[in-house]
Amino acid sequence: MRPNATLLNTMDNAVPAAAATDRPVPNDAHLPVDLRTPLRPDAFTLSEEEKIAGIADHFREIMMLLGLDLDDDSLNGTPRRVAKMYVQEWFRGLNPVYQPDVKLFDNRYQYHQMLVERDITLFSCCEHHFVPIIGKAHVAYLPGEHVVGLSKLNRVVQYYARRPQVQERLTRQIAEELKNTLHTNDVAVLIEADHLCVMSRGVNDTSSGTLTAEYGGAFDRDQTLRTEFLRLIGK
């Protein structure tokens, strides 16, 4: 018999708001070493505004080297716009102060079948060429004594996506974070994405896509469960 499933597809895909400044700053120390995003020890010495100012200066130099006229009113604000986009949007997942505060709730309904949230919008950035990765993530878990607020699944995906990434690492980071948060290994993550480094440069292939998956616990052991997960997300 196929396991029952609750399909949960919320619209709350926004990156979480900044946490209070006095919140303890976590990091990726709970992840296996090979899954930690490569960061220098002094990665958070500068404030966000200091980073924006420094990146804007450097990006202005890039634009000048390209021969662009920064006195033009369409271009003169671009260095700071790009810097703010990098620090406050594209790469905010580098700063652990934005790590989502995931709250668990008692599973008082005693729901122990597969819970799936599919089609989570995913925006990331290729760390090799710094161009976008655009796709969707699908996650599932088998609840135990606790369940998680639905939007928190989206927030975990967005937190790890908003970094320079490779898709394989991103898939496993999300899975490991969910295992750690939910206190269960019964987690599945599948990401399907388009990479602009493939589409807009190099081979210029606009028809191919990349799928990666990570299965833990029962999803790894039970082919029937894994097949049902894939069926529910349309794969």
Coordinates of N, CA and C in Angstrom, one line a residue, residues 78-184:
T78 N 24.9 52.3 -10.4 CA 25.0 50.8 -10.5 C 26.0 50.2 -9.5
P79 N 27.1 50.7 -9.3 CA 28.1 50.0 -8.3 C 27.4 49.8 -7.0
R80 N 26.7 50.8 -6.4 CA 26.1 50.6 -5.1 C 24.9 49.6 -5.2
R81 N 24.2 49.7 -6.3 CA 23.0 48.8 -6.5 C 23.5 47.4 -6.5
V82 N 24.5 47.1 -7.2 CA 25.1 45.7 -7.3 C 25.6 45.3 -5.9
A83 N 26.3 46.2 -5.2 CA 26.8 45.8 -3.9 C 25.7 45.5 -2.9
K84 N 24.7 46.3 -2.9 CA 23.5 46.0 -2.0 C 22.9 44.7 -2.4
M85 N 22.7 44.4 -3.7 CA 22.2 43.2 -4.1 C 23.0 42.0 -3.6
Y86 N 24.3 42.1 -3.8 CA 25.2 41.0 -3.3 C 25.0 40.8 -1.8
V87 N 25.1 41.8 -1.0 CA 25.2 41.7 0.4 C 23.8 41.4 1.1
Q88 N 22.8 42.1 0.6 CA 21.5 42.0 1.3 C 20.5 41.0 0.6
E89 N 20.8 40.6 -0.6 CA 19.9 39.7 -1.3 C 20.6 38.4 -1.7
W90 N 21.4 38.4 -2.8 CA 22.0 37.2 -3.4 C 22.8 36.4 -2.4
F91 N 23.6 37.0 -1.6 CA 24.5 36.3 -0.7 C 24.3 36.5 0.8
R92 N 23.1 36.8 1.1 CA 22.8 37.1 2.5 C 22.9 35.8 3.3
G93 N 22.7 34.6 2.7 CA 22.9 33.3 3.3 C 24.3 33.0 3.8
L94 N 25.3 33.9 3.4 CA 26.6 33.7 4.0 C 26.7 34.2 5.4
N95 N 25.8 35.1 5.8 CA 25.8 35.7 7.1 C 24.9 34.8 8.1
P96 N 25.5 34.1 9.0 CA 24.7 33.3 9.9 C 23.7 34.0 10.7
V97 N 23.7 35.3 10.8 CA 22.7 36.0 11.6 C 21.3 35.8 10.9
Y98 N 21.3 35.5 9.6 CA 20.1 35.3 8.9 C 19.6 33.8 8.9
Q99 N 20.3 33.0 9.6 CA 19.9 31.6 9.7 C 18.5 31.5 10.3
P100 N 17.5 30.9 9.6 CA 16.1 30.8 10.1 C 16.0 30.2 11.5
D101 N 15.2 30.8 12.3 CA 15.0 30.2 13.7 C 13.8 29.3 13.5
V102 N 14.1 28.0 13.4 CA 13.1 27.0 13.1 C 12.5 26.5 14.4
K103 N 11.2 26.7 14.6 CA 10.5 26.2 15.8 C 9.8 24.9 15.5
L104 N 9.9 24.0 16.4 CA 9.2 22.7 16.3 C 7.9 22.8 17.1
F105 N 6.9 22.0 16.7 CA 5.6 21.9 17.4 C 5.4 20.4 17.7
D106 N 4.7 20.2 18.9 CA 4.4 18.8 19.2 C 3.5 18.2 18.1
N107 N 3.7 17.0 17.8 CA 2.9 16.3 16.8 C 1.7 15.8 17.5
R108 N 0.8 16.6 17.9 CA -0.4 16.2 18.7 C -1.4 15.5 17.8
Y109 N -1.3 15.7 16.5 CA -2.2 15.0 15.6 C -1.8 13.6 15.4
Q110 N -0.6 13.2 15.8 CA 0.0 11.9 15.6 C 0.0 11.5 14.1
Y111 N 0.5 12.5 13.3 CA 0.6 12.3 11.9 C 2.0 11.8 11.6
H112 N 2.1 10.6 11.1 CA 3.4 10.0 10.9 C 3.6 9.5 9.4
Q113 N 2.8 10.0 8.5 CA 3.0 9.7 7.1 C 3.9 10.8 6.5
M114 N 4.2 10.5 5.2 CA 5.1 11.5 4.5 C 4.5 12.9 4.4
L115 N 5.3 13.9 4.7 CA 4.9 15.2 4.5 C 5.8 15.9 3.5
V116 N 5.2 16.4 2.4 CA 5.9 16.9 1.3 C 5.6 18.4 1.1
E117 N 6.7 19.2 0.9 CA 6.5 20.5 0.4 C 7.2 20.6 -1.0
R118 N 6.5 20.9 -2.0 CA 7.1 20.8 -3.3 C 7.1 22.2 -4.0
D119 N 7.9 22.3 -5.0 CA 8.0 23.5 -5.9 C 8.4 24.8 -5.1
I120 N 9.3 24.6 -4.2 CA 9.8 25.8 -3.4 C 10.8 26.6 -4.4
T121 N 10.4 27.8 -4.6 CA 11.2 28.6 -5.6 C 12.6 28.8 -5.0
L122 N 13.6 28.6 -5.9 CA 15.0 28.6 -5.5 C 15.8 29.6 -6.4
F123 N 16.4 30.5 -5.8 CA 17.4 31.4 -6.5 C 18.7 31.3 -5.8
S124 N 19.7 30.9 -6.6 CA 21.1 30.8 -6.1 C 22.0 31.4 -7.1
C125 N 23.3 31.2 -6.9 CA 24.4 31.8 -7.7 C 25.5 30.8 -7.9
C126 N 25.9 30.5 -9.1 CA 27.0 29.6 -9.4 C 28.3 30.2 -8.8
E127 N 29.0 29.5 -8.0 CA 30.2 30.0 -7.4 C 31.4 30.0 -8.4
H128 N 31.2 29.4 -9.5 CA 32.3 29.4 -10.5 C 32.3 30.6 -11.4
H129 N 31.1 31.1 -11.7 CA 31.0 32.3 -12.7 C 30.1 33.4 -12.1
F130 N 29.6 33.2 -10.9 CA 28.7 34.3 -10.3 C 27.6 34.7 -11.2
V131 N 26.9 33.7 -11.8 CA 25.7 34.0 -12.5 C 24.6 33.1 -11.9
P132 N 23.3 33.5 -12.1 CA 22.2 32.8 -11.3 C 22.0 31.3 -11.6
I133 N 21.5 30.7 -10.6 CA 20.9 29.3 -10.7 C 19.5 29.5 -10.3
I134 N 18.6 29.1 -11.1 CA 17.2 29.3 -10.9 C 16.4 27.9 -11.0
G135 N 15.6 27.6 -10.0 CA 15.0 26.3 -10.0 C 13.9 26.2 -8.9
K136 N 13.7 24.9 -8.6 CA 12.7 24.6 -7.5 C 13.3 23.5 -6.7
A137 N 13.0 23.5 -5.4 CA 13.3 22.5 -4.5 C 12.1 21.8 -4.0
H138 N 12.2 20.4 -3.8 CA 11.1 19.6 -3.2 C 11.7 18.9 -2.0
V139 N 11.0 19.0 -0.8 CA 11.5 18.4 0.4 C 10.4 17.6 1.0
A140 N 10.8 16.6 1.7 CA 9.8 15.7 2.4 C 10.5 15.2 3.7
Y141 N 9.6 14.8 4.7 CA 10.1 14.2 5.9 C 9.0 13.3 6.5
L142 N 9.4 12.4 7.3 CA 8.5 11.6 8.1 C 8.4 12.1 9.5
P143 N 7.3 12.7 9.9 CA 7.3 13.3 11.3 C 7.4 12.3 12.4
G144 N 8.1 12.7 13.4 CA 8.1 11.9 14.6 C 7.3 12.5 15.7
E145 N 8.0 12.9 16.8 CA 7.2 13.5 17.9 C 6.9 15.0 17.6
H146 N 7.6 15.6 16.6 CA 7.5 17.0 16.4 C 7.3 17.2 14.9
V147 N 6.6 18.3 14.6 CA 6.5 18.8 13.2 C 7.0 20.3 13.2
V148 N 7.2 20.8 12.0 CA 7.8 22.1 11.8 C 6.9 23.0 11.1
G149 N 6.9 24.3 11.4 CA 6.1 25.3 10.7 C 6.4 25.2 9.2
L150 N 5.4 25.3 8.4 CA 5.5 25.0 7.0 C 6.5 26.0 6.3
S151 N 6.4 27.3 6.6 CA 7.2 28.3 5.9 C 8.7 28.1 6.3
K152 N 9.0 27.4 7.4 CA 10.4 27.2 7.8 C 11.1 26.3 6.8
L153 N 10.4 25.4 6.2 CA 11.0 24.6 5.2 C 11.5 25.4 4.0
N154 N 10.7 26.4 3.6 CA 11.1 27.3 2.5 C 12.3 28.1 3.0
R155 N 12.3 28.6 4.2 CA 13.3 29.5 4.7 C 14.7 28.7 4.8
V156 N 14.6 27.5 5.2 CA 15.9 26.7 5.2 C 16.5 26.6 3.8
V157 N 15.6 26.3 2.8 CA 16.0 26.3 1.4 C 16.6 27.6 1.0
Q158 N 16.0 28.7 1.2 CA 16.4 30.0 0.8 C 17.7 30.4 1.5
Y159 N 17.9 30.0 2.8 CA 19.1 30.4 3.5 C 20.3 29.8 2.9
Y160 N 20.3 28.5 2.5 CA 21.4 27.9 1.9 C 21.6 28.2 0.5
A161 N 20.5 28.6 -0.2 CA 20.5 28.9 -1.6 C 21.2 30.3 -1.8
R162 N 21.0 31.2 -0.8 CA 21.5 32.6 -1.0 C 23.0 32.7 -0.7
R163 N 23.8 31.9 -1.4 CA 25.2 31.9 -1.3 C 25.8 31.6 -2.6
P164 N 27.1 31.8 -2.9 CA 27.7 31.2 -4.0 C 27.7 29.7 -3.8
Q165 N 27.2 29.0 -4.8 CA 26.9 27.6 -4.6 C 27.3 26.7 -5.7
V166 N 27.4 25.4 -5.4 CA 27.2 24.3 -6.4 C 26.0 23.5 -6.0
Q167 N 25.3 23.0 -7.0 CA 24.0 22.4 -6.7 C 24.1 21.2 -5.8
E168 N 25.2 20.4 -6.0 CA 25.4 19.2 -5.2 C 25.5 19.5 -3.7
R169 N 26.3 20.5 -3.4 CA 26.5 20.9 -2.0 C 25.2 21.5 -1.4
L170 N 24.5 22.3 -2.2 CA 23.3 22.9 -1.7 C 22.3 21.9 -1.4
T171 N 22.1 20.8 -2.2 CA 21.2 19.8 -1.9 C 21.5 19.1 -0.6
R172 N 22.7 18.8 -0.4 CA 23.1 18.1 0.9 C 23.0 19.0 2.1
Q173 N 23.4 20.3 1.9 CA 23.3 21.2 3.0 C 21.8 21.3 3.5
I174 N 20.9 21.4 2.6 CA 19.5 21.5 3.0 C 19.1 20.2 3.7
A175 N 19.5 19.1 3.2 CA 19.1 17.8 3.8 C 19.7 17.7 5.2
E176 N 20.9 18.0 5.4 CA 21.6 17.9 6.7 C 20.9 18.9 7.7
E177 N 20.6 20.1 7.2 CA 20.0 21.1 8.1 C 18.6 20.6 8.6
L178 N 17.8 20.0 7.7 CA 16.5 19.4 8.0 C 16.7 18.3 9.0
K179 N 17.6 17.4 8.7 CA 17.9 16.3 9.7 C 18.2 16.8 11.1
N180 N 19.1 17.8 11.1 CA 19.5 18.3 12.4 C 18.3 19.0 13.1
T181 N 17.5 19.8 12.3 CA 16.4 20.5 12.9 C 15.3 19.6 13.4
L182 N 14.9 18.7 12.5 CA 13.8 17.8 12.8 C 14.1 16.6 13.6
H183 N 15.4 16.4 13.9 CA 15.8 15.3 14.8 C 15.4 13.9 14.1
T184 N 15.5 13.8 12.8 CA 15.2 12.6 12.1 C 16.1 12.5 10.9

